[in-house]
């Protein structure tokens, strides 16, 4: 199996060099693009397994890069993004997740923590597709909503729904436990495991993105319902 290829879009060449050495020593392929436009071209030339994206770039906003990345043919929903945010500004994190980032990491950070997050994101993409054993699993169907856990696709009335790998995993956790109220901690534990903790209220941002993808009216959801003061529940009702 070839080593996962990582692309870091970051204008700080010193930081990129340090991160690159650490990740390459950990068994990853690595390249750095110092500008957003160049990073997007690199994605088109060679689809990476994961993008590490700085929010502040000299030529364009990192959020714009993330939005354009999600729109590139072949990259939408397939390339996970870990966004680097300065000083861990909460609003930057929320906006980044809304733009389609799978995870975020505030600067300054330890390369070891970045590596842990990379491994977690890539593992989330690989393990659900394989499942607990070699047997395929039937799609989850709720009226016009269909969730194919093996193909990792979601459709509503046959229309593909775009979401990040992390959002797909969150949806599966809820759908597999339809009718059961889950706390935020229970949901994040099921998705992330114990390696990483849930951060702030990022799960609420992801739930908003999932609703936009699958609900006819995201402001008045019928599938993913908020249980105030507790968490979320996936409603069993049919269309």
PDB file of C-alpha atoms in Angstrom, residues 3-230:
ATOM      1  CA  UNK A   3       1.888   6.002   1.754  1.00  0.00           C
ATOM      2  CA  UNK A   4      -0.871   8.621   2.196  1.00  0.00           C
ATOM      3  CA  UNK A   5      -0.059  11.858   0.396  1.00  0.00           C
ATOM      4  CA  UNK A   6      -0.596  15.095   2.343  1.00  0.00           C
ATOM      5  CA  UNK A   7      -0.736  18.631   0.958  1.00  0.00           C
ATOM      6  CA  UNK A   8      -0.119  21.578   3.290  1.00  0.00           C
ATOM      7  CA  UNK A   9      -1.285  24.969   2.013  1.00  0.00           C
ATOM      8  CA  UNK A  10       0.682  27.315   4.260  1.00  0.00           C
ATOM      9  CA  UNK A  11       2.823  30.377   3.489  1.00  0.00           C
ATOM     10  CA  UNK A  12       5.111  29.920   6.499  1.00  0.00           C
ATOM     11  CA  UNK A  13       7.884  27.886   4.870  1.00  0.00           C
ATOM     12  CA  UNK A  14       9.673  27.348   8.170  1.00  0.00           C
ATOM     13  CA  UNK A  15       6.564  25.852   9.747  1.00  0.00           C
ATOM     14  CA  UNK A  16       5.905  23.820   6.622  1.00  0.00           C
ATOM     15  CA  UNK A  17       9.445  22.469   6.639  1.00  0.00           C
ATOM     16  CA  UNK A  18       9.205  21.420  10.282  1.00  0.00           C
ATOM     17  CA  UNK A  19       5.796  19.781   9.787  1.00  0.00           C
ATOM     18  CA  UNK A  20       6.937  18.125   6.565  1.00  0.00           C
ATOM     19  CA  UNK A  21       9.986  16.530   8.191  1.00  0.00           C
ATOM     20  CA  UNK A  22       7.885  15.225  11.068  1.00  0.00           C
ATOM     21  CA  UNK A  23       5.144  13.793   8.864  1.00  0.00           C
ATOM     22  CA  UNK A  24       7.573  12.237   6.383  1.00  0.00           C
ATOM     23  CA  UNK A  25       9.392  10.584   9.284  1.00  0.00           C
ATOM     24  CA  UNK A  26       5.979   9.219  10.354  1.00  0.00           C
ATOM     25  CA  UNK A  27       5.394   7.558   6.983  1.00  0.00           C
ATOM     26  CA  UNK A  28       3.491  10.172   4.987  1.00  0.00           C
ATOM     27  CA  UNK A  29       4.148  11.743   1.618  1.00  0.00           C
ATOM     28  CA  UNK A  30       4.213  15.524   1.935  1.00  0.00           C
ATOM     29  CA  UNK A  31       4.286  18.673  -0.170  1.00  0.00           C
ATOM     30  CA  UNK A  32       3.712  22.329   0.649  1.00  0.00           C
ATOM     31  CA  UNK A  33       2.083  25.087  -1.361  1.00  0.00           C
ATOM     32  CA  UNK A  34       2.723  28.630  -0.061  1.00  0.00           C
ATOM     33  CA  UNK A  35      -0.349  30.148  -1.744  1.00  0.00           C
ATOM     34  CA  UNK A  36      -3.995  29.192  -2.053  1.00  0.00           C
ATOM     35  CA  UNK A  37      -4.122  29.309  -5.852  1.00  0.00           C
ATOM     36  CA  UNK A  38      -1.041  27.110  -6.119  1.00  0.00           C
ATOM     37  CA  UNK A  39      -2.518  24.692  -3.604  1.00  0.00           C
ATOM     38  CA  UNK A  40      -5.687  24.339  -5.679  1.00  0.00           C
ATOM     39  CA  UNK A  41      -3.606  23.645  -8.784  1.00  0.00           C
ATOM     40  CA  UNK A  42      -1.664  20.989  -6.879  1.00  0.00           C
ATOM     41  CA  UNK A  43      -4.960  19.322  -5.903  1.00  0.00           C
ATOM     42  CA  UNK A  44      -6.006  19.233  -9.548  1.00  0.00           C
ATOM     43  CA  UNK A  45      -2.643  17.782 -10.589  1.00  0.00           C
ATOM     44  CA  UNK A  46      -2.607  15.119  -7.891  1.00  0.00           C
ATOM     45  CA  UNK A  47      -5.511  14.417  -5.569  1.00  0.00           C
ATOM     46  CA  UNK A  48      -4.081  14.292  -2.020  1.00  0.00           C
ATOM     47  CA  UNK A  49      -5.375  12.041   0.730  1.00  0.00           C
ATOM     48  CA  UNK A  50      -5.704  15.048   3.048  1.00  0.00           C
ATOM     49  CA  UNK A  51      -5.172  18.815   2.937  1.00  0.00           C
ATOM     50  CA  UNK A  52      -3.776  20.859   5.825  1.00  0.00           C
ATOM     51  CA  UNK A  53      -5.065  24.375   5.141  1.00  0.00           C
ATOM     52  CA  UNK A  54      -4.009  27.615   6.818  1.00  0.00           C
ATOM     53  CA  UNK A  55      -6.769  30.175   7.269  1.00  0.00           C
ATOM     54  CA  UNK A  56      -4.495  33.155   6.543  1.00  0.00           C
ATOM     55  CA  UNK A  57      -2.816  33.053   3.116  1.00  0.00           C
ATOM     56  CA  UNK A  58      -1.128  35.851   1.152  1.00  0.00           C
ATOM     57  CA  UNK A  59      -3.184  35.603  -2.043  1.00  0.00           C
ATOM     58  CA  UNK A  60      -6.624  34.476  -0.866  1.00  0.00           C
ATOM     59  CA  UNK A  61      -8.608  33.629   2.224  1.00  0.00           C
ATOM     60  CA  UNK A  62      -8.281  30.058   3.444  1.00  0.00           C
ATOM     61  CA  UNK A  63     -12.074  29.813   3.619  1.00  0.00           C
ATOM     62  CA  UNK A  64     -12.259  30.655  -0.082  1.00  0.00           C
ATOM     63  CA  UNK A  65      -9.669  27.967  -0.778  1.00  0.00           C
ATOM     64  CA  UNK A  66     -11.733  25.431   1.167  1.00  0.00           C
ATOM     65  CA  UNK A  67     -14.890  26.413  -0.701  1.00  0.00           C
ATOM     66  CA  UNK A  68     -13.169  26.112  -4.092  1.00  0.00           C
ATOM     67  CA  UNK A  69     -11.559  22.834  -3.063  1.00  0.00           C
ATOM     68  CA  UNK A  70     -14.962  21.377  -2.278  1.00  0.00           C
ATOM     69  CA  UNK A  71     -16.169  22.437  -5.737  1.00  0.00           C
ATOM     70  CA  UNK A  72     -13.295  20.839  -7.684  1.00  0.00           C
ATOM     71  CA  UNK A  73     -14.302  17.817  -9.804  1.00  0.00           C
ATOM     72  CA  UNK A  74     -13.217  14.643  -8.057  1.00  0.00           C
ATOM     73  CA  UNK A  75     -12.370  16.392  -4.784  1.00  0.00           C
ATOM     74  CA  UNK A  76     -15.841  17.151  -3.416  1.00  0.00           C
ATOM     75  CA  UNK A  77     -16.468  14.995  -0.363  1.00  0.00           C
ATOM     76  CA  UNK A  78     -13.330  12.931  -1.035  1.00  0.00           C
ATOM     77  CA  UNK A  79     -10.471  15.061   0.269  1.00  0.00           C
ATOM     78  CA  UNK A  80     -10.639  15.758   4.011  1.00  0.00           C
ATOM     79  CA  UNK A  81      -9.412  19.144   5.239  1.00  0.00           C
ATOM     80  CA  UNK A  82      -7.802  20.051   8.544  1.00  0.00           C
ATOM     81  CA  UNK A  83      -7.875  23.823   8.930  1.00  0.00           C
ATOM     82  CA  UNK A  84      -5.240  25.772  10.867  1.00  0.00           C
ATOM     83  CA  UNK A  85      -6.665  28.761  12.720  1.00  0.00           C
ATOM     84  CA  UNK A  86      -4.688  31.536  14.423  1.00  0.00           C
ATOM     85  CA  UNK A  87      -5.051  31.644  18.198  1.00  0.00           C
ATOM     86  CA  UNK A  88      -7.998  29.270  18.084  1.00  0.00           C
ATOM     87  CA  UNK A  89     -10.537  32.003  17.374  1.00  0.00           C
ATOM     88  CA  UNK A  90     -13.978  30.385  17.933  1.00  0.00           C
ATOM     89  CA  UNK A  91     -15.614  32.214  15.029  1.00  0.00           C
ATOM     90  CA  UNK A  92     -12.846  31.120  12.654  1.00  0.00           C
ATOM     91  CA  UNK A  93     -13.422  27.520  13.704  1.00  0.00           C
ATOM     92  CA  UNK A  94     -17.178  27.738  13.226  1.00  0.00           C
ATOM     93  CA  UNK A  95     -16.863  29.340   9.797  1.00  0.00           C
ATOM     94  CA  UNK A  96     -14.205  26.835   8.785  1.00  0.00           C
ATOM     95  CA  UNK A  97     -16.421  23.891   9.699  1.00  0.00           C
ATOM     96  CA  UNK A  98     -19.339  25.484   7.876  1.00  0.00           C
ATOM     97  CA  UNK A  99     -17.153  25.777   4.771  1.00  0.00           C
ATOM     98  CA  UNK A 100     -16.548  22.031   4.850  1.00  0.00           C
ATOM     99  CA  UNK A 101     -13.421  21.500   6.967  1.00  0.00           C
ATOM    100  CA  UNK A 102     -13.324  18.118   8.718  1.00  0.00           C
ATOM    101  CA  UNK A 103     -11.306  19.321  11.696  1.00  0.00           C
ATOM    102  CA  UNK A 104      -9.374  22.359  12.907  1.00  0.00           C
ATOM    103  CA  UNK A 105      -6.238  22.989  14.887  1.00  0.00           C
ATOM    104  CA  UNK A 106      -5.363  26.337  16.489  1.00  0.00           C
ATOM    105  CA  UNK A 107      -1.857  27.768  16.152  1.00  0.00           C
ATOM    106  CA  UNK A 108       0.625  27.302  17.688  1.00  0.00           C
ATOM    107  CA  UNK A 109       0.402  23.518  17.717  1.00  0.00           C
ATOM    108  CA  UNK A 110       2.616  20.523  18.344  1.00  0.00           C
ATOM    109  CA  UNK A 111       3.357  18.369  15.265  1.00  0.00           C
ATOM    110  CA  UNK A 112       2.421  15.350  17.367  1.00  0.00           C
ATOM    111  CA  UNK A 113      -1.106  16.712  17.836  1.00  0.00           C
ATOM    112  CA  UNK A 114      -1.427  17.417  14.115  1.00  0.00           C
ATOM    113  CA  UNK A 115      -0.305  13.849  13.393  1.00  0.00           C
ATOM    114  CA  UNK A 116      -2.933  12.480  15.801  1.00  0.00           C
ATOM    115  CA  UNK A 117      -5.650  14.448  14.040  1.00  0.00           C
ATOM    116  CA  UNK A 118      -4.459  13.367  10.597  1.00  0.00           C
ATOM    117  CA  UNK A 119      -4.538   9.735  11.673  1.00  0.00           C
ATOM    118  CA  UNK A 120      -8.010  10.143  13.170  1.00  0.00           C
ATOM    119  CA  UNK A 121      -9.439  11.781  10.045  1.00  0.00           C
ATOM    120  CA  UNK A 122      -7.899   9.223   7.684  1.00  0.00           C
ATOM    121  CA  UNK A 123      -9.022   6.361   9.917  1.00  0.00           C
ATOM    122  CA  UNK A 124     -12.592   7.663   9.907  1.00  0.00           C
ATOM    123  CA  UNK A 125     -12.508   7.573   6.112  1.00  0.00           C
ATOM    124  CA  UNK A 126     -11.100   4.038   5.912  1.00  0.00           C
ATOM    125  CA  UNK A 127     -12.741   2.061   8.695  1.00  0.00           C
ATOM    126  CA  UNK A 128     -16.442   2.717   8.017  1.00  0.00           C
ATOM    127  CA  UNK A 129     -15.944   1.688   4.390  1.00  0.00           C
ATOM    128  CA  UNK A 130     -14.478  -1.632   5.504  1.00  0.00           C
ATOM    129  CA  UNK A 131     -16.969  -2.226   8.257  1.00  0.00           C
ATOM    130  CA  UNK A 132     -16.504  -4.509  11.270  1.00  0.00           C
ATOM    131  CA  UNK A 133     -16.123  -7.555   9.008  1.00  0.00           C
ATOM    132  CA  UNK A 134     -15.970  -8.486   5.356  1.00  0.00           C
ATOM    133  CA  UNK A 135     -19.767  -8.612   4.919  1.00  0.00           C
ATOM    134  CA  UNK A 136     -21.456  -5.725   3.168  1.00  0.00           C
ATOM    135  CA  UNK A 137     -24.135  -3.832   5.041  1.00  0.00           C
ATOM    136  CA  UNK A 138     -27.510  -2.955   3.549  1.00  0.00           C
ATOM    137  CA  UNK A 139     -28.204   0.745   3.047  1.00  0.00           C
ATOM    138  CA  UNK A 140     -30.124   2.575   5.753  1.00  0.00           C
ATOM    139  CA  UNK A 141     -33.417   3.838   4.306  1.00  0.00           C
ATOM    140  CA  UNK A 142     -35.779   6.378   5.807  1.00  0.00           C
ATOM    141  CA  UNK A 143     -38.380   7.330   3.248  1.00  0.00           C
ATOM    142  CA  UNK A 144     -36.566   9.039   0.371  1.00  0.00           C
ATOM    143  CA  UNK A 145     -33.320   9.238   2.383  1.00  0.00           C
ATOM    144  CA  UNK A 146     -30.796   6.482   1.706  1.00  0.00           C
ATOM    145  CA  UNK A 147     -27.448   6.097   3.481  1.00  0.00           C
ATOM    146  CA  UNK A 148     -25.044   3.596   1.930  1.00  0.00           C
ATOM    147  CA  UNK A 149     -22.453   2.872   4.603  1.00  0.00           C
ATOM    148  CA  UNK A 150     -20.208   0.793   2.340  1.00  0.00           C
ATOM    149  CA  UNK A 151     -20.146   3.230  -0.588  1.00  0.00           C
ATOM    150  CA  UNK A 152     -20.226   6.170   1.874  1.00  0.00           C
ATOM    151  CA  UNK A 153     -22.902   7.969  -0.103  1.00  0.00           C
ATOM    152  CA  UNK A 154     -26.104   9.743   0.903  1.00  0.00           C
ATOM    153  CA  UNK A 155     -29.008  10.420  -1.429  1.00  0.00           C
ATOM    154  CA  UNK A 156     -32.449  11.997  -1.053  1.00  0.00           C
ATOM    155  CA  UNK A 157     -34.914  10.842  -3.697  1.00  0.00           C
ATOM    156  CA  UNK A 158     -31.892   9.749  -5.739  1.00  0.00           C
ATOM    157  CA  UNK A 159     -30.164  13.138  -5.463  1.00  0.00           C
ATOM    158  CA  UNK A 160     -26.590  12.928  -4.107  1.00  0.00           C
ATOM    159  CA  UNK A 161     -25.982  14.875  -0.897  1.00  0.00           C
ATOM    160  CA  UNK A 162     -22.521  16.372  -0.401  1.00  0.00           C
ATOM    161  CA  UNK A 163     -20.929  16.282   3.032  1.00  0.00           C
ATOM    162  CA  UNK A 164     -17.510  15.746   4.537  1.00  0.00           C
ATOM    163  CA  UNK A 165     -16.345  12.336   5.723  1.00  0.00           C
ATOM    164  CA  UNK A 166     -16.755  13.471   9.325  1.00  0.00           C
ATOM    165  CA  UNK A 167     -20.319  14.629   8.690  1.00  0.00           C
ATOM    166  CA  UNK A 168     -21.120  11.329   6.993  1.00  0.00           C
ATOM    167  CA  UNK A 169     -19.900   9.449  10.067  1.00  0.00           C
ATOM    168  CA  UNK A 170     -21.982  11.673  12.355  1.00  0.00           C
ATOM    169  CA  UNK A 171     -25.074  10.990  10.242  1.00  0.00           C
ATOM    170  CA  UNK A 172     -24.461   7.234  10.360  1.00  0.00           C
ATOM    171  CA  UNK A 173     -24.090   7.301  14.148  1.00  0.00           C
ATOM    172  CA  UNK A 174     -27.483   8.985  14.477  1.00  0.00           C
ATOM    173  CA  UNK A 175     -29.251   6.943  11.783  1.00  0.00           C
ATOM    174  CA  UNK A 176     -28.074   3.624  13.203  1.00  0.00           C
ATOM    175  CA  UNK A 177     -29.627   4.685  16.522  1.00  0.00           C
ATOM    176  CA  UNK A 178     -32.804   6.227  15.080  1.00  0.00           C
ATOM    177  CA  UNK A 179     -35.280   7.190  17.776  1.00  0.00           C
ATOM    178  CA  UNK A 180     -32.642   7.260  20.504  1.00  0.00           C
ATOM    179  CA  UNK A 181     -31.600  10.584  22.007  1.00  0.00           C
ATOM    180  CA  UNK A 182     -27.802  10.973  22.025  1.00  0.00           C
ATOM    181  CA  UNK A 183     -25.773  13.559  23.890  1.00  0.00           C
ATOM    182  CA  UNK A 184     -23.037  15.458  22.078  1.00  0.00           C
ATOM    183  CA  UNK A 185     -20.424  13.521  24.038  1.00  0.00           C
ATOM    184  CA  UNK A 186     -21.994  10.188  23.045  1.00  0.00           C
ATOM    185  CA  UNK A 187     -22.033  11.177  19.376  1.00  0.00           C
ATOM    186  CA  UNK A 188     -18.442  12.395  19.361  1.00  0.00           C
ATOM    187  CA  UNK A 189     -17.282   9.345  21.307  1.00  0.00           C
ATOM    188  CA  UNK A 190     -18.888   7.066  18.710  1.00  0.00           C
ATOM    189  CA  UNK A 191     -17.198   8.919  15.845  1.00  0.00           C
ATOM    190  CA  UNK A 192     -13.800   9.857  17.231  1.00  0.00           C
ATOM    191  CA  UNK A 193     -13.183   7.232  19.875  1.00  0.00           C
ATOM    192  CA  UNK A 194     -11.050   8.153  22.864  1.00  0.00           C
ATOM    193  CA  UNK A 195      -8.035   9.440  20.956  1.00  0.00           C
ATOM    194  CA  UNK A 196      -9.344  12.987  20.692  1.00  0.00           C
ATOM    195  CA  UNK A 197     -11.795  14.986  22.756  1.00  0.00           C
ATOM    196  CA  UNK A 198     -14.821  16.861  21.454  1.00  0.00           C
ATOM    197  CA  UNK A 199     -13.953  20.523  20.977  1.00  0.00           C
ATOM    198  CA  UNK A 200     -16.371  23.309  21.958  1.00  0.00           C
ATOM    199  CA  UNK A 201     -19.666  23.035  20.093  1.00  0.00           C
ATOM    200  CA  UNK A 202     -18.289  22.128  16.674  1.00  0.00           C
ATOM    201  CA  UNK A 203     -20.746  19.238  16.517  1.00  0.00           C
ATOM    202  CA  UNK A 204     -23.590  21.764  16.280  1.00  0.00           C
ATOM    203  CA  UNK A 205     -21.950  23.270  13.206  1.00  0.00           C
ATOM    204  CA  UNK A 206     -21.625  19.845  11.601  1.00  0.00           C
ATOM    205  CA  UNK A 207     -25.262  19.043  12.369  1.00  0.00           C
ATOM    206  CA  UNK A 208     -26.275  22.264  10.654  1.00  0.00           C
ATOM    207  CA  UNK A 209     -24.312  21.227   7.560  1.00  0.00           C
ATOM    208  CA  UNK A 210     -25.895  17.765   7.545  1.00  0.00           C
ATOM    209  CA  UNK A 211     -29.340  19.313   7.785  1.00  0.00           C
ATOM    210  CA  UNK A 212     -28.587  21.538   4.817  1.00  0.00           C
ATOM    211  CA  UNK A 213     -27.661  18.425   2.859  1.00  0.00           C
ATOM    212  CA  UNK A 214     -30.581  16.118   3.696  1.00  0.00           C
ATOM    213  CA  UNK A 215     -33.483  18.229   4.955  1.00  0.00           C
ATOM    214  CA  UNK A 216     -36.087  19.775   2.672  1.00  0.00           C
ATOM    215  CA  UNK A 217     -36.238  22.731   5.087  1.00  0.00           C
ATOM    216  CA  UNK A 218     -33.063  22.881   7.227  1.00  0.00           C
ATOM    217  CA  UNK A 219     -34.598  25.564   9.480  1.00  0.00           C
ATOM    218  CA  UNK A 220     -37.447  23.205  10.317  1.00  0.00           C
ATOM    219  CA  UNK A 221     -35.793  19.757  10.262  1.00  0.00           C
ATOM    220  CA  UNK A 222     -37.775  16.528  10.269  1.00  0.00           C
ATOM    221  CA  UNK A 223     -34.907  14.041  10.407  1.00  0.00           C
ATOM    222  CA  UNK A 224     -32.266  15.383  12.787  1.00  0.00           C
ATOM    223  CA  UNK A 225     -33.983  16.968  15.752  1.00  0.00           C
ATOM    224  CA  UNK A 226     -32.406  18.947  18.579  1.00  0.00           C
ATOM    225  CA  UNK A 227     -33.311  17.869  22.097  1.00  0.00           C
ATOM    226  CA  UNK A 228     -32.686  21.061  24.026  1.00  0.00           C
ATOM    227  CA  UNK A 229     -30.211  20.652  26.855  1.00  0.00           C
ATOM    228  CA  UNK A 230     -29.418  17.063  25.857  1.00  0.00           C
TER     229      UNK A 230
END
